[in-house]
Short mmCIF file of C-alpha atoms and ligand atoms in Angstrom, two decimals:
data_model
loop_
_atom_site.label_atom_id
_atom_site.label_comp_id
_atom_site.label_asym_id
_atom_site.label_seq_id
_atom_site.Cartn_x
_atom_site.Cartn_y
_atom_site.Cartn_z
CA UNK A 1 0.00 0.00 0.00
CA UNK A 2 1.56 3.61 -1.21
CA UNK A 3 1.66 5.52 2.09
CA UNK A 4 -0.43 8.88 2.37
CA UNK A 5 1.46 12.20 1.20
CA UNK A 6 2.32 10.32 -1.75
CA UNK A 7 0.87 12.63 -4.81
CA UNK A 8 0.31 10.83 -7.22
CA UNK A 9 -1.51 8.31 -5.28
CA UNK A 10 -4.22 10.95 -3.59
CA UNK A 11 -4.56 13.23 -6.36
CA UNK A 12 -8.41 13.76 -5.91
CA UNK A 13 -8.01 13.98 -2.76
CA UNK A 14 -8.98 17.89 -3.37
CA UNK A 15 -12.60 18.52 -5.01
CA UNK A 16 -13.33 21.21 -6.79
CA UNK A 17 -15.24 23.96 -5.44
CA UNK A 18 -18.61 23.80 -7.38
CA UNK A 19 -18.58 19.68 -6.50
CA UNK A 20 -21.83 18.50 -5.59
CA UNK A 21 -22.28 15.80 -2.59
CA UNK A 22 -22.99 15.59 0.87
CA UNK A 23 -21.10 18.00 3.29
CA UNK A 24 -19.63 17.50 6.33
CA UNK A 25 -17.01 19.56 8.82
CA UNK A 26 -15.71 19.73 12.39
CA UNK A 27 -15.04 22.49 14.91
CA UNK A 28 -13.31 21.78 17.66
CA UNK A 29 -14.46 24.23 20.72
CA UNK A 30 -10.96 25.36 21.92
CA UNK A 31 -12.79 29.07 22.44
CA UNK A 32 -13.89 32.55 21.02
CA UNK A 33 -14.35 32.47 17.22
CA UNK A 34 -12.23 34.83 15.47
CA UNK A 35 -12.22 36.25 11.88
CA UNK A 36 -9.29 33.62 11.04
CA UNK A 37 -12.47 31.34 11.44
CA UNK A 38 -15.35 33.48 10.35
CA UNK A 39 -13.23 34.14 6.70
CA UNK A 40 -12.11 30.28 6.75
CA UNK A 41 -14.58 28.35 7.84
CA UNK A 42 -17.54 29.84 8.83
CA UNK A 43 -18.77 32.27 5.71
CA UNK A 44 -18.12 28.37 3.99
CA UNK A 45 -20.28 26.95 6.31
CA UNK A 46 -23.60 29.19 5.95
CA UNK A 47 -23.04 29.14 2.57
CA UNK A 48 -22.54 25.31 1.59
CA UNK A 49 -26.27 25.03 3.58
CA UNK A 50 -27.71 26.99 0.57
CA UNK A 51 -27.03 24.01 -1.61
CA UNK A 52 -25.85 21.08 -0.08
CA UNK A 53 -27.13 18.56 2.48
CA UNK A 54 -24.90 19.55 5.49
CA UNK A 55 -23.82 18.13 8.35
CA UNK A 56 -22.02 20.36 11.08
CA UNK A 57 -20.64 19.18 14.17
CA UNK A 58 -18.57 20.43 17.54
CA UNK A 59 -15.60 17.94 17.92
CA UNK A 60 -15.43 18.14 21.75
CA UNK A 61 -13.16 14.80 21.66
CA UNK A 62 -10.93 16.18 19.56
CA UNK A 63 -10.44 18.96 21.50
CA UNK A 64 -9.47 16.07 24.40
CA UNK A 65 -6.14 14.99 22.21
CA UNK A 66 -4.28 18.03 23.24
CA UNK A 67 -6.38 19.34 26.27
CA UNK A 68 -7.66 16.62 27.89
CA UNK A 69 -7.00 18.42 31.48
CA UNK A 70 -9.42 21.28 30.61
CA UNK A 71 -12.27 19.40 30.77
CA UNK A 72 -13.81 21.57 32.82
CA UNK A 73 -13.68 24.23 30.44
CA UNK A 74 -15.55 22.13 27.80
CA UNK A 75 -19.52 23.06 28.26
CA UNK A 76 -18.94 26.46 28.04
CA UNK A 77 -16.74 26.49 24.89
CA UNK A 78 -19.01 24.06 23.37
CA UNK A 79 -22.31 26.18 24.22
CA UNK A 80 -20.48 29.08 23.23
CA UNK A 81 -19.62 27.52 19.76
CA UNK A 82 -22.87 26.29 19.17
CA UNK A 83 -24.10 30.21 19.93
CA UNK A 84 -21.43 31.44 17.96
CA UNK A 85 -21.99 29.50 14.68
CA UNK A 86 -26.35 30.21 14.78
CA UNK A 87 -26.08 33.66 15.33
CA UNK A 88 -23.17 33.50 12.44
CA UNK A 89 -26.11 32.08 10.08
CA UNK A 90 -25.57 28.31 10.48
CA UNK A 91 -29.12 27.23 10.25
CA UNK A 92 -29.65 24.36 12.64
CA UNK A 93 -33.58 23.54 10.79
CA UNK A 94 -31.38 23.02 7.31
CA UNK A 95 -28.38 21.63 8.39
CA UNK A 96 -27.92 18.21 11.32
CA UNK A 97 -25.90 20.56 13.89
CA UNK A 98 -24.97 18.00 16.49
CA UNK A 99 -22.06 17.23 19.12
CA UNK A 100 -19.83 14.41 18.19
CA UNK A 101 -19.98 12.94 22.02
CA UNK A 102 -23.58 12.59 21.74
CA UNK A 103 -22.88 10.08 18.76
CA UNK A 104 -21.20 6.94 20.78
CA UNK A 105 -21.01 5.05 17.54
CA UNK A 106 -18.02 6.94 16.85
CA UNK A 107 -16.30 5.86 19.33
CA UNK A 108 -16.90 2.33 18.19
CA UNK A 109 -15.82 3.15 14.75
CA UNK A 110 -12.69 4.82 15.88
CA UNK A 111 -11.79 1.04 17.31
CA UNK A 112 -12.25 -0.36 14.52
CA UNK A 113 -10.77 2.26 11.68
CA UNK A 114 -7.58 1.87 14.35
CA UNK A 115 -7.50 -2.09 13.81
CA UNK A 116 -6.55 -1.54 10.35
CA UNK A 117 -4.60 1.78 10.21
CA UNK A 118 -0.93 1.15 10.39
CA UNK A 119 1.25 3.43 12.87
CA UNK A 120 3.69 4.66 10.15
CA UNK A 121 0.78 6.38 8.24
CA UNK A 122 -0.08 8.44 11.77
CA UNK A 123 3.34 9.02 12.32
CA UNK A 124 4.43 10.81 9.19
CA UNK A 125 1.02 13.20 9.43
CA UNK A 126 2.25 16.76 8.95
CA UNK A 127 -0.30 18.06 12.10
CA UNK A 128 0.96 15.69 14.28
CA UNK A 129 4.44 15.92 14.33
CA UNK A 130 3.74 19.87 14.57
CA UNK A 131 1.38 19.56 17.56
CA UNK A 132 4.03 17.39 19.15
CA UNK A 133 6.93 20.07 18.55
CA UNK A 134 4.44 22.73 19.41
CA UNK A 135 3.18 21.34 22.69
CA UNK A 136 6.99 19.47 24.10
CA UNK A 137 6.40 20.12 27.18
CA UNK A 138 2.33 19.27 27.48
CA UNK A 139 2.49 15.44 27.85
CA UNK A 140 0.44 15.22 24.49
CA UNK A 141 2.44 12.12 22.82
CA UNK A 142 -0.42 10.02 23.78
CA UNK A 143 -2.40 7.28 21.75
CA UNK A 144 -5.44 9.71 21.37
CA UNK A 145 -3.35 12.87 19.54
CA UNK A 146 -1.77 9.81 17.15
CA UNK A 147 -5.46 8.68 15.99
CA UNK A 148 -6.24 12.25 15.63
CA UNK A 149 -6.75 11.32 12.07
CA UNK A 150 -8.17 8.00 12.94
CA UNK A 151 -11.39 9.82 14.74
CA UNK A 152 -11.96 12.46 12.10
CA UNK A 153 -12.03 10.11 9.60
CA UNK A 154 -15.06 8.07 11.39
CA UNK A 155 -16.24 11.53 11.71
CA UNK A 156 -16.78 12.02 8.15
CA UNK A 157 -17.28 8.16 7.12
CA UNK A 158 -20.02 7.75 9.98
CA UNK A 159 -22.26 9.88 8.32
CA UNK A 160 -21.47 9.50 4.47
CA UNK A 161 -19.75 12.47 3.66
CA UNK A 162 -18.42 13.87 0.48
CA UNK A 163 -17.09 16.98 0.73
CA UNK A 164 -15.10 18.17 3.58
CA UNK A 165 -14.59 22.11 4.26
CA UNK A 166 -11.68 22.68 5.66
CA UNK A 167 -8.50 24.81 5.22
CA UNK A 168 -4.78 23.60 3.29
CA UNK A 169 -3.60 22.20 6.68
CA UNK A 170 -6.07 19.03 6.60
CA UNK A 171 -5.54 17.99 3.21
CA UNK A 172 -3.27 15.39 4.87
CA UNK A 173 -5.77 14.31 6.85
CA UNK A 174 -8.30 14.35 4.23
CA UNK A 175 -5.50 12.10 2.00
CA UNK A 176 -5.03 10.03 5.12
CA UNK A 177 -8.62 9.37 5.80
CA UNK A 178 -8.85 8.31 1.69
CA UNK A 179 -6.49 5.57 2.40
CA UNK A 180 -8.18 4.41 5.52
CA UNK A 181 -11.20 4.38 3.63
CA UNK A 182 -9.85 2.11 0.62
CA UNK A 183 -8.23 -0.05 2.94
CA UNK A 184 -11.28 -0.68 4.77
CA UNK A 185 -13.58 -1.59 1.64
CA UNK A 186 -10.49 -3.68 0.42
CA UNK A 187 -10.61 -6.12 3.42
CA UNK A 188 -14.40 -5.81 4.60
CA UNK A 189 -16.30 -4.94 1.05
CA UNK A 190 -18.08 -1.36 -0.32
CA UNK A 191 -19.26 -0.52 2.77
CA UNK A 192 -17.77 3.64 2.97
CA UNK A 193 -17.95 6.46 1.07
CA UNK A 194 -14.32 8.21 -0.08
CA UNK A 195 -14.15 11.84 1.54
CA UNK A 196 -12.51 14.60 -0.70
CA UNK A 197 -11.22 18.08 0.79
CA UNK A 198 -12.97 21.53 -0.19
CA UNK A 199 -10.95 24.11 0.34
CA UNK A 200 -11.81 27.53 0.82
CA UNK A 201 -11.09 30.90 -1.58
CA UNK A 202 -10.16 32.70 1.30
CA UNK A 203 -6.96 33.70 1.75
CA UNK A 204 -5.44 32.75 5.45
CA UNK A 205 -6.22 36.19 7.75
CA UNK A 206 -2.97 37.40 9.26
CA UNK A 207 -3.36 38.17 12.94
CA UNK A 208 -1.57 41.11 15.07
CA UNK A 209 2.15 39.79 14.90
CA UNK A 210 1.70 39.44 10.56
CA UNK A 211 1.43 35.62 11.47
CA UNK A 212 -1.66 33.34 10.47
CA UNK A 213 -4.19 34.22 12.97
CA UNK A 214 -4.44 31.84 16.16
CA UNK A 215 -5.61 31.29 19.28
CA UNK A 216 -2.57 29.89 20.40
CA UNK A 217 -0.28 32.72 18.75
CA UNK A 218 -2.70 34.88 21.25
CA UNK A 219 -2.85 37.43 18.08
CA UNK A 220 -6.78 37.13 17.07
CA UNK A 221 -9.55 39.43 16.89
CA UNK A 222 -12.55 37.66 18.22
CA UNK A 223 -15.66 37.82 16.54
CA UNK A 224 -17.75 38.42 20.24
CA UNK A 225 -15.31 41.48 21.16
CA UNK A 226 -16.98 45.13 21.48
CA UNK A 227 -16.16 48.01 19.91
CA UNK A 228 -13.00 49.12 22.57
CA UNK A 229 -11.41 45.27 22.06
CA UNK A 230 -11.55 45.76 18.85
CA UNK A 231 -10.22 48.79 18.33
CA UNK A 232 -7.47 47.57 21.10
CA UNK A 233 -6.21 44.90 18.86
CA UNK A 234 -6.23 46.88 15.77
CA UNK A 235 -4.07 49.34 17.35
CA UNK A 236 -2.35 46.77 18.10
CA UNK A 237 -1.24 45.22 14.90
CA UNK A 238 2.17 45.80 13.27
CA UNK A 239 2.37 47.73 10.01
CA UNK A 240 5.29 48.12 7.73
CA UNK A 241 8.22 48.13 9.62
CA UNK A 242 9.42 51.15 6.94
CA UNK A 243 7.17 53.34 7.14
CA UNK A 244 8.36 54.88 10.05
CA UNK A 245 7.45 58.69 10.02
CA UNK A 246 4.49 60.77 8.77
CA UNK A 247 4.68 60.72 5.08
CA UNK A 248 6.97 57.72 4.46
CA UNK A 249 5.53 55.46 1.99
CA UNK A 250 4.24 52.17 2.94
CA UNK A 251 3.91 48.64 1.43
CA UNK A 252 0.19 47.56 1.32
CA UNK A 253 1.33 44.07 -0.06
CA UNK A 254 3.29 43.33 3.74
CA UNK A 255 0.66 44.81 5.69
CA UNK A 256 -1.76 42.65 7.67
CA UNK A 257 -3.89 45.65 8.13
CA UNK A 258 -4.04 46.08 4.65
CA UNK A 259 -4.57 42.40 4.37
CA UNK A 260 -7.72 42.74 6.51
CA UNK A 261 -8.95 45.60 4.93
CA UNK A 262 -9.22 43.68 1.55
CA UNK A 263 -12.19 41.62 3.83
CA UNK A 264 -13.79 44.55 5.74
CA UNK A 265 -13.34 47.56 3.37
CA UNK A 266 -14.38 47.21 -0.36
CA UNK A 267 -15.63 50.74 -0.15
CA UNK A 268 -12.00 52.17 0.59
CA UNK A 269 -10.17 49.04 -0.30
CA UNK A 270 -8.46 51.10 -3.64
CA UNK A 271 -7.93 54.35 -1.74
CA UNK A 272 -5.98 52.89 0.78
CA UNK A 273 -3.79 51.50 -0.75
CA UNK A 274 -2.93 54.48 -3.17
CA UNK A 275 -2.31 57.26 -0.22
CA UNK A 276 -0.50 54.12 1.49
CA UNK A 277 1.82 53.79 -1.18
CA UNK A 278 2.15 57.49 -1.57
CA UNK A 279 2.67 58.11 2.38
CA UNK A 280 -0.41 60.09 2.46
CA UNK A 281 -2.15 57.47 4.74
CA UNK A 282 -1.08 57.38 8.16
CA UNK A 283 -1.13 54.04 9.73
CA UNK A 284 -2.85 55.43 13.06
CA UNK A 285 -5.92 56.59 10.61
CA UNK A 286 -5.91 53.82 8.25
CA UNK A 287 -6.26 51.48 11.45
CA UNK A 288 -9.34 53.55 12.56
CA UNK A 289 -11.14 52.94 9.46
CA UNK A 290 -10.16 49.29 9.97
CA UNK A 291 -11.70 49.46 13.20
CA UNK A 292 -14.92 51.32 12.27
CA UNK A 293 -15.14 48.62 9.21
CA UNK A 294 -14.96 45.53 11.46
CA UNK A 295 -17.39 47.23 14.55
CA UNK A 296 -19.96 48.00 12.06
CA UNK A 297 -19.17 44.03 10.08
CA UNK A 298 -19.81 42.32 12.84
CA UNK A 299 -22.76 44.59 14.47
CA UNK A 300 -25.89 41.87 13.52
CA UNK A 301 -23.58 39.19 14.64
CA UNK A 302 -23.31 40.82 17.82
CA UNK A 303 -26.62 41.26 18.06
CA UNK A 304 -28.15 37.74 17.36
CA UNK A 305 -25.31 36.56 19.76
CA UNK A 306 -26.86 38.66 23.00
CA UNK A 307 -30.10 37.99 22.36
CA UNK A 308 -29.37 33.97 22.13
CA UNK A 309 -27.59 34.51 25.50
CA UNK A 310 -30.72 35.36 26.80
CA UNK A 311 -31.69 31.85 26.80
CA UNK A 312 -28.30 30.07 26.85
CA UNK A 313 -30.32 26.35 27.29
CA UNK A 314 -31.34 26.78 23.57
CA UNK A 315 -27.62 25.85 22.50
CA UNK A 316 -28.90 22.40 24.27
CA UNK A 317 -32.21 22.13 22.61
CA UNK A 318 -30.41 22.56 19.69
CA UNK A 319 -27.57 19.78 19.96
CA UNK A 320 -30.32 17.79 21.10
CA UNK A 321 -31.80 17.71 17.96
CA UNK A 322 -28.97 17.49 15.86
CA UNK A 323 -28.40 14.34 17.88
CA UNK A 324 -31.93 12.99 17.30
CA UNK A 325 -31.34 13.68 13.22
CA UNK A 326 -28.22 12.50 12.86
CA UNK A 327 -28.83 8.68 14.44
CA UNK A 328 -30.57 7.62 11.40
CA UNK A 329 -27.45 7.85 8.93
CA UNK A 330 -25.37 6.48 11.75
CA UNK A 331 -27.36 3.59 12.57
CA UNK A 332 -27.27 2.76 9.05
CA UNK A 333 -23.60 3.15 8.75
CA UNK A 334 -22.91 0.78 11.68
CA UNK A 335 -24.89 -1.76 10.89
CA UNK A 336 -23.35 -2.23 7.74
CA UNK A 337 -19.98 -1.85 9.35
CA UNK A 338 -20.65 -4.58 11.84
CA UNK A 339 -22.49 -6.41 9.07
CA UNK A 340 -19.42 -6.62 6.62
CA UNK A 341 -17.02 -7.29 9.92
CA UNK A 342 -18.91 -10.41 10.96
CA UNK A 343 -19.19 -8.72 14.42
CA UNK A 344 -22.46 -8.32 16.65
N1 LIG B 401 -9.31 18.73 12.45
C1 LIG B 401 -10.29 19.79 12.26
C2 LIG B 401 -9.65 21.11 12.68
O1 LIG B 401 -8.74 21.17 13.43
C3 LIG B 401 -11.52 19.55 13.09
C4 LIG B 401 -12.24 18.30 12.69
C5 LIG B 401 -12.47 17.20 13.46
C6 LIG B 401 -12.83 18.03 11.43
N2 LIG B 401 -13.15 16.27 12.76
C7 LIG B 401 -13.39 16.73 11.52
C8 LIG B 401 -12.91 18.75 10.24
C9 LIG B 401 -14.03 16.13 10.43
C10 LIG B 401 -13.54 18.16 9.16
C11 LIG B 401 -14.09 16.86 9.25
O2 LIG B 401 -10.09 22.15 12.23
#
């Protein structure tokens, strides 16, 4: 078997961005949305519901492979997710919004995906190696970061999906779970469905340091913040390290605050950058306008979001019935697992 990252052997693992098929992504609830998110994943997300059959789901035990001692931490992030992605337009009556702990068949699946995955095709995954670099000194090099993979792709297999949303860095996941997939239907029969990757137009969202935005590079703008946060953090960002005094020019093309603009400002997206370039733009006012852009952007969001926190149980309600739509497809999934395994 030619081990995943091998091109020629996944090509397809990418679809192409009209593809039609059956939709299905993970969030893991690791905190505040930001616009990293909202331009990456989320604007993809409300949209895909237009015309696809969609199913949308908090990954709450993924979020266990790297912090599985902030449990405590993990019903408010995941009621705050499920807020955060309504009152961002995911629309729980035309997608199945669910939680994937509610869905114990997964874990079941994740058992036996794992029987047949060999441990050199976890090892080489890009993520994982990075997460273990990233987090040396976090006790993470345990079995459950390794089948990272492993779970997302029961994730995706569990309910028949097609089409995965998701951003560059999980193509090697998406090529991994492929050759799970083939694998499995070599040994057991046709039994699932071969995921393929759908990557988003948008361009990754540079945070306050320049670098991609991140929770963990603590350089976001979070979709919930007010008006003062946000025009904190815009302050905040670095600019052109040239343009030093009044009237120097300035290089839109290196400037994450230009970078942002080209999402929040169409209206003054060509004007800034000619009195940039010309040094008639000084940063301190182009970053107001920035501000004032992304205040008045994500005004209805706010909105929606306080009034949902008026009833807070409705993120429950809601999971609730995701779970209760969801179990048909799953059921069906597993018994046709089990069936082509021989197993009860
Ligand atoms: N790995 C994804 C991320 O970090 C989250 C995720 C978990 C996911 N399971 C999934 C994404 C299944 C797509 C499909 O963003």
């Amino acid at each position: 078997v030619t081990p995943p990252g091998d091109d020629a052997h996944n090509e397809g693992a990418v679809a192409a961005l009209d593809a039609k098929g059956r939709v299905l992504t993970g969030f893991r609830p690791t905190g505040p949305l930001h616009v990293g998110h909202w331009f990456g994943n989320v604007m993809n997300m409300v949209r895909l519901q237009e015309d696809h059959e969609a199913f949308y789901f908090i990954a709450d035990w993924h979020m266990l492979t790297t912090h599985y001692d902030r449990t405590a931490e993990l019903p408010g992030n995941v009621r705050s997710l499920a807020l955060d992605l309504v009152a961002a337009g995911v629309d729980p009556s035309r997608v199945t919004f669910y939680r994937q702990s509610d869905v114990k068949e997964v874990a079941e699946l994740s058992l036996l995906l794992g029987m047949i995955t060999p441990l050199g095709w976890l090892e080489r995954v890009p993520t994982y190696k990075e997460r273990l670099r990233d987090m040396a000194e976090r006790d993470v090099a345990n079995l459950g970061l390794l089948g990272y993979p492993v779970l997302q792709t029961v994730d995706i297999t569990i309910v028949r999906g097609e089409l995965v949303p998701v951003g560059e860095d999980q193509v090697s996941h998406l090529e991994l779970s492929r050759e799970i997939v083939r694998r499995f239907n070599r040994h057991y029969g046709d039994v699932l469905v071969e995921p393929r990757a759908l990557l988003s137009k948008a361009p990754s969202v540079p945070g306050s340091d320049g670098r991609k935005m991140s929770k963990s590079l603590d350089n976001t703008i979070d979709v919930r913040d007010d008006e003062d946060a946000i025009r904190r953090k815009v302050r905040s960002f670095i600019t052109d390290p040239q343009k030093v005094r009044l009237g120097d020019p300035g290089r839109p093309e290196i400037c994450p605050i230009f970078a942002l603009h080209g999402l929040f400002s169409p209206d003054i997206y060509e004007w800034t950058e000619e009195n940039c370039r010309s040094g008639a733009l000084p940063c301190v006012e182009c970053k107001g306008n920035l501000a004032d852009r992304i205040v008045a952007y994500y005004a209805p969001f706010r909105e929606r979001r306080d009034e949902l926190d008026r009833t807070p149980e409705v993120a429950e309600t809601i999971l609730a019935e995701g779970q209760a739509k969801v179990r048909a497809v799953v059921e069906d999934t597993m018994k046709a697992v089990r069936g082509a395994m021989s197993l009860g």
